[in-house]
mmCIF file of C-alpha atoms and ligand atoms in Angstrom:
data_model
loop_
_atom_site.group_PDB
_atom_site.id
_atom_site.type_symbol
_atom_site.label_atom_id
_atom_site.label_comp_id
_atom_site.label_asym_id
_atom_site.label_seq_id
_atom_site.Cartn_x
_atom_site.Cartn_y
_atom_site.Cartn_z
ATOM 1 C CA MET A 5 21.597 24.494 24.595
ATOM 2 C CA ALA A 6 24.114 23.635 21.996
ATOM 3 C CA ALA A 7 26.743 26.294 21.956
ATOM 4 C CA LEU A 8 27.411 28.956 18.938
ATOM 5 C CA LEU A 9 29.990 27.830 16.663
ATOM 6 C CA ASP A 10 33.485 30.298 17.563
ATOM 7 C CA ASP A 11 34.808 33.352 15.444
ATOM 8 C CA PRO A 12 37.629 30.434 13.856
ATOM 9 C CA ALA A 13 34.859 27.619 13.549
ATOM 10 C CA LEU A 14 32.812 30.347 11.841
ATOM 11 C CA ALA A 15 35.524 32.136 9.468
ATOM 12 C CA GLU A 16 36.193 28.275 8.722
ATOM 13 C CA ARG A 17 32.840 27.064 7.363
ATOM 14 C CA ILE A 18 32.382 30.897 5.727
ATOM 15 C CA PHE A 19 35.962 29.913 3.814
ATOM 16 C CA ALA A 20 34.289 26.749 2.450
ATOM 17 C CA HIS A 21 31.209 28.213 1.620
ATOM 18 C CA ILE A 22 32.950 30.764 -1.156
ATOM 19 C CA ASP A 23 34.678 28.341 -2.156
ATOM 20 C CA GLU A 24 32.094 25.499 -2.968
ATOM 21 C CA GLY A 25 29.519 28.674 -4.081
ATOM 22 C CA THR A 26 27.042 26.864 -1.165
ATOM 23 C CA THR A 27 25.493 28.178 2.268
ATOM 24 C CA ASP A 28 24.588 26.567 5.282
ATOM 25 C CA LEU A 29 20.500 24.338 4.227
ATOM 26 C CA ALA A 30 18.530 22.950 6.270
ATOM 27 C CA ALA A 31 17.240 20.007 6.396
ATOM 28 C CA ALA A 32 13.725 21.029 4.406
ATOM 29 C CA GLY A 33 11.671 23.764 3.678
ATOM 30 C CA TRP A 34 8.476 24.912 4.816
ATOM 31 C CA ARG A 35 5.477 25.891 4.253
ATOM 32 C CA GLU A 36 3.296 28.776 5.965
ATOM 33 C CA PRO A 37 -0.544 29.292 5.934
ATOM 34 C CA VAL A 38 -1.002 32.692 4.347
ATOM 35 C CA ALA A 39 -4.126 32.851 7.016
ATOM 36 C CA ASN A 40 -1.561 33.034 9.899
ATOM 37 C CA TYR A 41 -0.795 36.608 9.116
ATOM 38 C CA ARG A 42 -4.792 37.438 8.199
ATOM 39 C CA SER A 43 -5.964 36.035 10.727
ATOM 40 C CA GLN A 44 -7.497 38.462 14.061
ATOM 41 C CA ALA A 45 -7.975 35.691 15.820
ATOM 42 C CA ARG A 46 -4.447 34.201 15.008
ATOM 43 C CA PHE A 47 -2.785 37.170 15.816
ATOM 44 C CA ASP A 48 -4.541 37.461 19.556
ATOM 45 C CA ALA A 49 -3.321 33.857 20.824
ATOM 46 C CA GLU A 50 0.169 35.111 19.612
ATOM 47 C CA LEU A 51 -0.285 38.228 21.749
ATOM 48 C CA GLU A 52 -2.159 36.611 24.502
ATOM 49 C CA ARG A 53 -0.607 32.672 24.325
ATOM 50 C CA VAL A 54 2.618 33.706 23.231
ATOM 51 C CA LEU A 55 4.310 37.164 23.705
ATOM 52 C CA ARG A 56 2.829 37.994 27.110
ATOM 53 C CA ARG A 57 3.525 34.125 28.440
ATOM 54 C CA THR A 58 7.596 34.853 27.213
ATOM 55 C CA ALA A 59 10.315 36.468 28.376
ATOM 56 C CA THR A 60 10.853 38.739 25.752
ATOM 57 C CA PRO A 61 13.975 41.581 25.648
ATOM 58 C CA PHE A 62 12.636 45.263 26.687
ATOM 59 C CA CYS A 63 15.295 46.440 26.246
ATOM 60 C CA PRO A 64 19.661 46.336 27.021
ATOM 61 C CA SER A 65 20.959 47.172 30.115
ATOM 62 C CA ALA A 66 22.534 50.529 28.698
ATOM 63 C CA ALA A 67 19.148 52.226 28.559
ATOM 64 C CA LEU A 68 18.763 51.515 32.327
ATOM 65 C CA ALA A 69 22.414 52.266 33.075
ATOM 66 C CA GLU A 70 22.251 53.934 36.494
ATOM 67 C CA PRO A 71 19.428 53.795 39.667
ATOM 68 C CA GLY A 72 16.339 55.995 38.742
ATOM 69 C CA ALA A 73 17.003 54.949 35.447
ATOM 70 C CA TYR A 74 13.564 54.446 33.679
ATOM 71 C CA VAL A 75 11.655 52.639 30.051
ATOM 72 C CA ALA A 76 7.740 52.973 29.595
ATOM 73 C CA ARG A 77 6.608 51.725 26.678
ATOM 74 C CA VAL A 78 3.758 48.989 25.299
ATOM 75 C CA ALA A 79 4.462 45.292 25.322
ATOM 76 C CA ALA A 80 2.208 43.410 23.414
ATOM 77 C CA GLY A 81 -0.340 45.708 23.972
ATOM 78 C CA THR A 82 0.794 46.319 28.273
ATOM 79 C CA PRO A 83 1.830 49.079 29.534
ATOM 80 C CA VAL A 84 4.568 48.372 31.010
ATOM 81 C CA VAL A 85 7.765 50.160 32.574
ATOM 82 C CA ALA A 86 11.275 49.009 33.210
ATOM 83 C CA LEU A 87 13.952 50.535 35.428
ATOM 84 C CA ARG A 88 16.666 50.274 38.176
ATOM 85 C CA ASP A 89 16.487 50.284 41.569
ATOM 86 C CA ALA A 90 17.863 51.450 44.118
ATOM 87 C CA ASP A 91 19.842 48.560 44.905
ATOM 88 C CA GLY A 92 21.354 48.234 41.012
ATOM 89 C CA VAL A 93 18.396 45.842 40.115
ATOM 90 C CA ALA A 94 16.467 45.828 37.067
ATOM 91 C CA ARG A 95 12.882 46.030 37.488
ATOM 92 C CA ALA A 96 9.826 46.022 35.980
ATOM 93 C CA TYR A 97 6.121 47.196 36.609
ATOM 94 C CA ARG A 98 2.607 46.857 34.729
ATOM 95 C CA ASN A 99 2.553 50.855 34.050
ATOM 96 C CA SER A 100 -0.883 51.695 35.777
ATOM 97 C CA CYS A 101 -1.715 53.559 37.843
ATOM 98 C CA ARG A 102 -2.771 51.716 41.941
ATOM 99 C CA HIS A 103 -5.454 55.080 41.965
ATOM 100 C CA ARG A 104 -7.646 54.997 39.117
ATOM 101 C CA GLY A 105 -5.222 53.897 35.871
ATOM 102 C CA MET A 106 -3.526 56.363 34.926
ATOM 103 C CA GLN A 107 0.159 55.236 33.165
ATOM 104 C CA VAL A 108 2.314 56.319 35.764
ATOM 105 C CA VAL A 109 5.222 57.660 33.686
ATOM 106 C CA GLU A 110 5.984 57.635 29.775
ATOM 107 C CA GLY A 111 8.797 57.713 27.905
ATOM 108 C CA SER A 112 12.349 57.628 28.900
ATOM 109 C CA GLY A 113 14.100 59.628 32.639
ATOM 110 C CA CYS A 114 15.293 59.310 35.477
ATOM 111 C CA ALA A 115 13.450 59.277 38.519
ATOM 112 C CA ARG A 116 14.114 58.697 42.000
ATOM 113 C CA ALA A 117 10.700 58.064 42.602
ATOM 114 C CA LEU A 118 7.344 57.816 40.335
ATOM 115 C CA ALA A 119 4.330 60.263 40.363
ATOM 116 C CA CYS A 120 1.411 59.626 38.774
ATOM 117 C CA ARG A 121 0.553 63.496 37.300
ATOM 118 C CA TYR A 122 -3.448 63.159 37.572
ATOM 119 C CA HIS A 123 -2.840 63.602 41.346
ATOM 120 C CA GLY A 124 -0.212 62.315 42.238
ATOM 121 C CA TRP A 125 0.125 58.957 44.466
ATOM 122 C CA THR A 126 3.473 57.760 44.260
ATOM 123 C CA TYR A 127 5.804 55.120 43.914
ATOM 124 C CA GLY A 128 9.399 53.991 44.931
ATOM 125 C CA LEU A 129 11.468 52.724 42.829
ATOM 126 C CA ASP A 130 10.716 49.333 44.411
ATOM 127 C CA GLY A 131 7.336 49.779 43.795
ATOM 128 C CA ALA A 132 5.907 50.754 46.853
ATOM 129 C CA LEU A 133 2.860 53.531 47.267
ATOM 130 C CA LYS A 134 4.788 55.935 49.255
ATOM 131 C CA HIS A 135 2.651 59.084 49.312
ATOM 132 C CA VAL A 136 -1.447 59.672 48.863
ATOM 133 C CA PRO A 137 -1.768 62.816 48.925
ATOM 134 C CA HIS A 138 -4.962 64.287 51.201
ATOM 135 C CA ALA A 139 -5.074 60.108 52.273
ATOM 136 C CA HIS A 140 -7.459 62.156 54.464
ATOM 137 C CA GLY A 141 -10.128 61.059 51.894
ATOM 138 C CA PHE A 142 -9.114 57.132 52.143
ATOM 139 C CA PRO A 143 -9.834 56.490 55.193
ATOM 140 C CA ASP A 144 -8.780 52.555 55.001
ATOM 141 C CA LEU A 145 -6.680 52.153 52.018
ATOM 142 C CA ASP A 146 -3.733 49.752 53.120
ATOM 143 C CA LYS A 147 -1.425 51.525 51.176
ATOM 144 C CA SER A 148 1.058 48.171 51.274
ATOM 145 C CA ARG A 149 -1.452 46.490 49.383
ATOM 146 C CA HIS A 150 -1.779 49.394 46.063
ATOM 147 C CA GLY A 151 2.127 48.690 45.092
ATOM 148 C CA LEU A 152 3.125 48.659 41.739
ATOM 149 C CA VAL A 153 2.498 45.600 40.334
ATOM 150 C CA PRO A 154 5.588 43.521 39.793
ATOM 151 C CA LEU A 155 6.561 41.823 36.387
ATOM 152 C CA PRO A 156 8.983 39.341 36.370
ATOM 153 C CA THR A 157 12.574 40.490 35.352
ATOM 154 C CA PHE A 158 15.542 39.251 34.637
ATOM 155 C CA GLU A 159 19.213 40.932 32.879
ATOM 156 C CA LYS A 160 20.931 38.616 30.703
ATOM 157 C CA SER A 161 23.471 38.352 27.934
ATOM 158 C CA GLY A 162 23.423 42.943 27.816
ATOM 159 C CA LEU A 163 19.545 42.555 27.942
ATOM 160 C CA VAL A 164 15.871 43.408 30.340
ATOM 161 C CA PHE A 165 13.739 40.356 29.438
ATOM 162 C CA VAL A 166 10.548 40.762 31.249
ATOM 163 C CA ALA A 167 8.189 38.721 31.287
ATOM 164 C CA GLN A 168 4.211 39.353 31.807
ATOM 165 C CA ASP A 169 3.593 35.840 32.939
ATOM 166 C CA PRO A 170 4.574 34.247 36.873
ATOM 167 C CA ALA A 171 5.387 31.383 35.485
ATOM 168 C CA ALA A 172 7.849 32.816 32.284
ATOM 169 C CA ARG A 173 11.329 32.423 33.197
ATOM 170 C CA ASP A 174 14.775 32.201 32.260
ATOM 171 C CA ASP A 175 15.157 29.463 29.457
ATOM 172 C CA GLY A 176 18.468 28.806 29.241
ATOM 173 C CA SER A 177 19.152 29.182 25.534
ATOM 174 C CA PHE A 178 22.055 31.949 26.699
ATOM 175 C CA ASP A 179 23.385 30.343 29.026
ATOM 176 C CA ARG A 180 26.494 29.416 26.781
ATOM 177 C CA VAL A 181 25.910 32.451 23.680
ATOM 178 C CA PRO A 182 28.679 35.114 24.424
ATOM 179 C CA ASP A 183 27.240 38.730 25.595
ATOM 180 C CA LEU A 184 25.329 40.366 22.705
ATOM 181 C CA ILE A 185 25.668 43.890 24.399
ATOM 182 C CA GLY A 186 29.079 44.289 26.103
ATOM 183 C CA LYS A 187 28.883 46.308 29.304
ATOM 184 C CA ASP A 188 30.787 49.027 27.494
ATOM 185 C CA GLN A 189 29.012 49.463 24.811
ATOM 186 C CA ARG A 190 27.220 52.775 24.535
ATOM 187 C CA LEU A 191 23.801 53.746 23.694
ATOM 188 C CA PHE A 192 23.900 56.309 21.405
ATOM 189 C CA ALA A 193 20.459 56.410 19.961
ATOM 190 C CA ALA A 194 16.449 55.079 20.629
ATOM 191 C CA ARG A 195 13.413 55.649 18.678
ATOM 192 C CA GLU A 196 10.587 54.068 17.480
ATOM 193 C CA SER A 197 8.648 53.608 14.194
ATOM 194 C CA LEU A 198 5.622 52.576 12.963
ATOM 195 C CA LEU A 199 4.990 50.112 10.184
ATOM 196 C CA PRO A 200 2.390 49.392 8.044
ATOM 197 C CA ALA A 201 2.724 45.187 8.049
ATOM 198 C CA ASN A 202 1.838 42.280 9.671
ATOM 199 C CA TRP A 203 5.622 41.618 12.962
ATOM 200 C CA LYS A 204 6.251 38.226 11.468
ATOM 201 C CA ILE A 205 6.884 39.394 7.894
ATOM 202 C CA PHE A 206 8.565 42.312 9.332
ATOM 203 C CA LEU A 207 11.140 39.664 11.471
ATOM 204 C CA GLU A 208 11.477 37.525 8.244
ATOM 205 C CA GLY A 209 13.072 39.936 6.629
ATOM 206 C CA PHE A 210 16.518 39.897 8.710
ATOM 207 C CA LEU A 211 16.151 36.109 8.315
ATOM 208 C CA GLU A 212 18.313 35.041 5.506
ATOM 209 C CA GLY A 213 20.855 36.010 3.339
ATOM 210 C CA TYR A 214 18.191 34.010 -0.065
ATOM 211 C CA HIS A 215 17.393 37.735 -0.950
ATOM 212 C CA ILE A 216 20.883 40.088 -0.681
ATOM 213 C CA LYS A 217 21.760 39.850 -4.404
ATOM 214 C CA THR A 218 18.039 40.946 -5.417
ATOM 215 C CA THR A 219 16.838 43.189 -3.177
ATOM 216 C CA HIS A 220 20.324 45.319 -1.998
ATOM 217 C CA PRO A 221 22.067 44.664 -5.685
ATOM 218 C CA SER A 222 23.651 48.076 -4.879
ATOM 219 C CA THR A 223 23.751 48.271 -1.072
ATOM 220 C CA PHE A 224 24.759 45.109 0.779
ATOM 221 C CA LEU A 225 25.255 43.071 -1.898
ATOM 222 C CA PRO A 226 28.898 45.360 -3.038
ATOM 223 C CA PHE A 227 30.137 44.146 0.499
ATOM 224 C CA GLY A 228 29.030 41.007 0.701
ATOM 225 C CA TYR A 229 27.479 37.353 -1.316
ATOM 226 C CA ASP A 230 24.644 36.204 -3.045
ATOM 227 C CA ASN A 231 22.981 33.647 -0.578
ATOM 228 C CA LEU A 232 25.742 32.897 1.654
ATOM 229 C CA ASN A 233 25.255 32.014 4.974
ATOM 230 C CA VAL A 234 25.707 29.954 8.152
ATOM 231 C CA ILE A 235 22.495 29.617 10.148
ATOM 232 C CA GLU A 236 22.674 28.131 13.851
ATOM 233 C CA TYR A 237 20.292 27.391 16.733
ATOM 234 C CA PHE A 238 20.528 28.105 20.247
ATOM 235 C CA GLY A 239 16.736 27.457 22.063
ATOM 236 C CA ARG A 240 14.003 29.381 20.290
ATOM 237 C CA ASN A 241 16.183 31.260 19.428
ATOM 238 C CA SER A 242 18.397 31.430 15.807
ATOM 239 C CA ARG A 243 21.604 33.714 14.650
ATOM 240 C CA VAL A 244 22.683 34.644 10.834
ATOM 241 C CA VAL A 245 25.868 35.053 9.784
ATOM 242 C CA PHE A 246 26.195 37.230 6.990
ATOM 243 C CA PRO A 247 29.501 37.765 5.498
ATOM 244 C CA PHE A 248 31.499 40.621 4.157
ATOM 245 C CA GLN A 249 33.826 40.200 1.476
ATOM 246 C CA ARG A 250 36.497 41.545 2.913
ATOM 247 C CA ILE A 251 36.825 38.780 5.547
ATOM 248 C CA GLU A 252 38.870 37.557 2.374
ATOM 249 C CA LYS A 253 42.252 39.980 4.668
ATOM 250 C CA LEU A 254 41.192 36.452 7.415
ATOM 251 C CA ARG A 255 42.194 34.243 5.405
ATOM 252 C CA ASP A 256 46.633 35.073 5.737
ATOM 253 C CA VAL A 257 45.962 35.054 9.861
ATOM 254 C CA PRO A 258 46.168 31.947 11.813
ATOM 255 C CA PRO A 259 42.688 30.355 12.032
ATOM 256 C CA ALA A 260 42.869 29.841 15.813
ATOM 257 C CA GLN A 261 43.501 33.750 15.695
ATOM 258 C CA ARG A 262 40.674 34.508 13.020
ATOM 259 C CA ARG A 263 38.477 37.492 14.930
ATOM 260 C CA LEU A 264 35.375 38.278 12.687
ATOM 261 C CA GLY A 265 34.350 41.815 14.076
ATOM 262 C CA GLY A 266 34.081 43.993 11.543
ATOM 263 C CA ALA A 267 34.437 41.029 8.571
ATOM 264 C CA VAL A 268 30.662 39.307 9.509
ATOM 265 C CA THR A 269 26.846 40.692 10.143
ATOM 266 C CA TYR A 270 25.444 38.409 13.077
ATOM 267 C CA VAL A 271 21.605 38.945 13.302
ATOM 268 C CA TYR A 272 20.984 36.921 16.417
ATOM 269 C CA GLN A 273 16.356 35.807 16.585
ATOM 270 C CA LEU A 274 15.298 35.485 19.897
ATOM 271 C CA PHE A 275 12.141 34.499 20.415
ATOM 272 C CA PRO A 276 9.478 35.930 19.456
ATOM 273 C CA ASN A 277 9.914 39.373 18.202
ATOM 274 C CA ALA A 278 13.373 40.479 18.483
ATOM 275 C CA VAL A 279 16.696 40.614 16.716
ATOM 276 C CA VAL A 280 20.299 42.484 17.833
ATOM 277 C CA THR A 281 22.343 42.809 14.793
ATOM 278 C CA VAL A 282 25.606 43.323 15.050
ATOM 279 C CA LEU A 283 27.599 44.967 12.095
ATOM 280 C CA SER A 284 30.611 47.135 11.632
ATOM 281 C CA HIS A 285 30.682 49.732 13.865
ATOM 282 C CA HIS A 286 27.317 49.224 15.799
ATOM 283 C CA THR A 287 25.081 46.815 17.415
ATOM 284 C CA ALA A 288 20.874 47.128 17.246
ATOM 285 C CA LEU A 289 18.300 45.593 19.409
ATOM 286 C CA LEU A 290 15.368 45.905 17.179
ATOM 287 C CA ILE A 291 12.002 44.730 19.168
ATOM 288 C CA LEU A 292 9.125 44.052 16.084
ATOM 289 C CA GLU A 293 6.330 45.638 18.594
ATOM 290 C CA PRO A 294 3.193 44.012 17.085
ATOM 291 C CA VAL A 295 0.169 46.750 17.360
ATOM 292 C CA SER A 296 -2.568 45.103 15.042
ATOM 293 C CA LEU A 297 -2.402 42.902 12.588
ATOM 294 C CA GLY A 298 -1.112 45.292 9.933
ATOM 295 C CA GLU A 299 1.123 47.635 12.352
ATOM 296 C CA THR A 300 4.242 47.041 13.959
ATOM 297 C CA ARG A 301 5.788 49.701 16.586
ATOM 298 C CA LEU A 302 9.369 48.678 15.478
ATOM 299 C CA VAL A 303 12.155 49.738 18.456
ATOM 300 C CA THR A 304 15.036 50.666 18.291
ATOM 301 C CA TYR A 305 17.856 50.823 20.762
ATOM 302 C CA SER A 306 21.984 51.213 19.057
ATOM 303 C CA LEU A 307 25.327 51.068 20.742
ATOM 304 C CA THR A 308 28.477 51.599 19.872
ATOM 305 C CA ASN A 309 30.460 48.258 19.633
ATOM 306 C CA ARG A 310 33.853 50.097 20.593
ATOM 307 C CA PRO A 311 34.036 51.407 24.129
ATOM 308 C CA ALA A 312 32.867 55.197 24.790
ATOM 309 C CA SER A 313 36.459 56.070 25.759
ATOM 310 C CA ASP A 314 37.122 55.079 22.612
ATOM 311 C CA PRO A 315 36.883 58.927 20.572
ATOM 312 C CA LYS A 316 35.851 58.057 17.411
ATOM 313 C CA ALA A 317 33.746 54.750 18.263
ATOM 314 C CA GLN A 318 30.152 57.014 18.088
ATOM 315 C CA ALA A 319 30.925 58.834 15.024
ATOM 316 C CA ASP A 320 31.548 55.733 13.549
ATOM 317 C CA ALA A 321 29.126 54.067 14.571
ATOM 318 C CA GLU A 322 26.264 56.783 13.629
ATOM 319 C CA ARG A 323 27.886 56.408 10.349
ATOM 320 C CA ASP A 324 26.953 52.931 9.841
ATOM 321 C CA ALA A 325 23.892 52.863 11.420
ATOM 322 C CA ALA A 326 22.983 55.899 8.904
ATOM 323 C CA PHE A 327 24.092 53.973 6.181
ATOM 324 C CA VAL A 328 22.711 50.578 7.034
ATOM 325 C CA ASN A 329 19.424 52.618 7.711
ATOM 326 C CA GLN A 330 18.934 54.666 4.569
ATOM 327 C CA THR A 331 20.118 52.213 2.259
ATOM 328 C CA GLY A 332 19.904 48.377 2.707
ATOM 329 C CA GLY A 333 16.946 48.858 6.068
ATOM 330 C CA ALA A 334 15.082 50.905 3.437
ATOM 331 C CA GLU A 335 14.942 48.266 1.174
ATOM 332 C CA ASP A 336 14.202 45.795 4.142
ATOM 333 C CA ALA A 337 11.150 48.048 4.858
ATOM 334 C CA ALA A 338 9.733 48.396 0.896
ATOM 335 C CA VAL A 339 9.827 44.941 0.579
ATOM 336 C CA VAL A 340 7.589 43.613 3.948
ATOM 337 C CA CYS A 341 5.128 46.703 3.386
ATOM 338 C CA ALA A 342 4.736 45.231 -0.716
ATOM 339 C CA ILE A 343 4.137 41.604 1.342
ATOM 340 C CA GLN A 344 1.666 43.586 3.836
ATOM 341 C CA ARG A 345 -0.186 44.780 0.640
ATOM 342 C CA GLY A 346 -0.146 42.191 -1.412
ATOM 343 C CA LEU A 347 -1.396 39.464 1.732
ATOM 344 C CA ALA A 348 -4.791 40.499 0.096
ATOM 345 C CA SER A 349 -4.212 39.669 -3.482
ATOM 346 C CA GLY A 350 -5.317 35.994 -2.885
ATOM 347 C CA ALA A 351 -2.514 34.431 -5.029
ATOM 348 C CA ASN A 352 -0.980 32.462 -2.364
ATOM 349 C CA GLU A 353 -2.601 30.131 -0.047
ATOM 350 C CA GLU A 354 0.634 29.523 1.925
ATOM 351 C CA PHE A 355 4.295 30.851 1.489
ATOM 352 C CA VAL A 356 7.048 28.391 0.522
ATOM 353 C CA TYR A 357 10.287 29.296 2.580
ATOM 354 C CA GLY A 358 12.706 26.937 0.978
ATOM 355 C CA ARG A 359 16.050 25.337 2.555
ATOM 356 C CA PHE A 360 17.795 28.741 2.564
ATOM 357 C CA GLU A 361 15.113 30.117 4.940
ATOM 358 C CA GLY A 362 15.909 27.544 7.821
ATOM 359 C CA ALA A 363 15.887 30.532 10.185
ATOM 360 C CA ILE A 364 12.449 31.166 9.050
ATOM 361 C CA ALA A 365 11.307 27.787 9.785
ATOM 362 C CA HIS A 366 12.715 27.575 13.242
ATOM 363 C CA PHE A 367 11.265 30.117 13.580
ATOM 364 C CA HIS A 368 7.618 29.219 12.477
ATOM 365 C CA ARG A 369 8.248 25.835 14.761
ATOM 366 C CA ALA A 370 8.729 27.744 17.544
ATOM 367 C CA LEU A 371 5.473 30.052 17.881
ATOM 368 C CA ASP A 372 3.482 27.269 16.753
ATOM 369 C CA ALA A 373 4.457 25.043 19.764
ATOM 370 C CA ALA A 374 4.248 27.810 21.811
ATOM 371 C CA LEU A 375 0.977 28.165 20.521
ATOM 372 C CA ALA A 376 -0.257 25.173 20.859
ATOM 373 C CA SER A 377 1.127 24.559 24.420
HETATM 374 S S1 FES B 11 -4.991 57.763 39.165
HETATM 375 FE FE1 FES B 11 -2.754 57.371 39.803
HETATM 376 S S2 FES B 11 -2.859 59.490 41.637
HETATM 377 FE FE2 FES B 11 -5.084 59.427 40.625
HETATM 378 FE FE1 FE2 B 12 17.467 42.632 3.227
#
């Protein structure tokens, strides 16, 4: 599995593009049938055959900071709870009580045991059914066979991955990639919102810099460049790097000592439906949960870039996140919603992607391959 460029190599490639007025180019463009955004059968297959069969990022490890910390939400249509067990291991379960199916926990919090609020069946963090109120009513119940149903779970790169298929496992694509979220980064916000657009349209908006000049003329463009990106692939995932103009300050730094934090935005696309953006002062894990053909729940976790011990880390991170969300992020969301409305126009049989949009083609290629497997 190819490693990503380190910062000195990345800086060199960015400076070459600035000097020559170029950007990374894919070998060819791509065409995606519009029917793939409008077909219920295709949507169902994406959930069933891809999202539920892939180990996908569920939350940052920092969301399960201490034993008993849990996060519950719907992932690819399945209620799931992830938690940190008393032994420090991250685990996940189908979030459905083994009595009559109530969701055992909602939202996030910290608990020593998970008690269903319908009739009080109580599970340990290890998923074992520990307590059944008035147990004499269930003379034949084998408690050992009524624990929460576990899901394959592992932590890598500062993320908790959960799979819904026992056969899904770590594909090794992060093995040669630096941690996306470090241990000392502090989680300062977690929120969800519903966007009226297909999840793939939403995702595509993160993966190219061809739109920066026209979509973000007064927000991102004054700090960045028109259509200038470095695009790399690791397994089914990709990284798109967007330089800021302040990278120019690094021209005077000896090449081997160039560090790009604060001088670029890194966008990591984690197949299929997660994105990690590393901005100047904060990092966000964005999970694009398909709700229906035309609706996506955006789950956002925001973390500081600098350690919590730095007294200004959180204020800087909050300001950074607010700027991005209220300016360029809002512009992107407006475009995504307009594309979704445009699907009904009948104008396009296919969408056409140019050689600047290689990360989108990489995603669609991987999605097609996963659907066909
Ligand atoms: S459904 Fe959970 S205790 Fe009854
Ligand atoms: Fe954008």
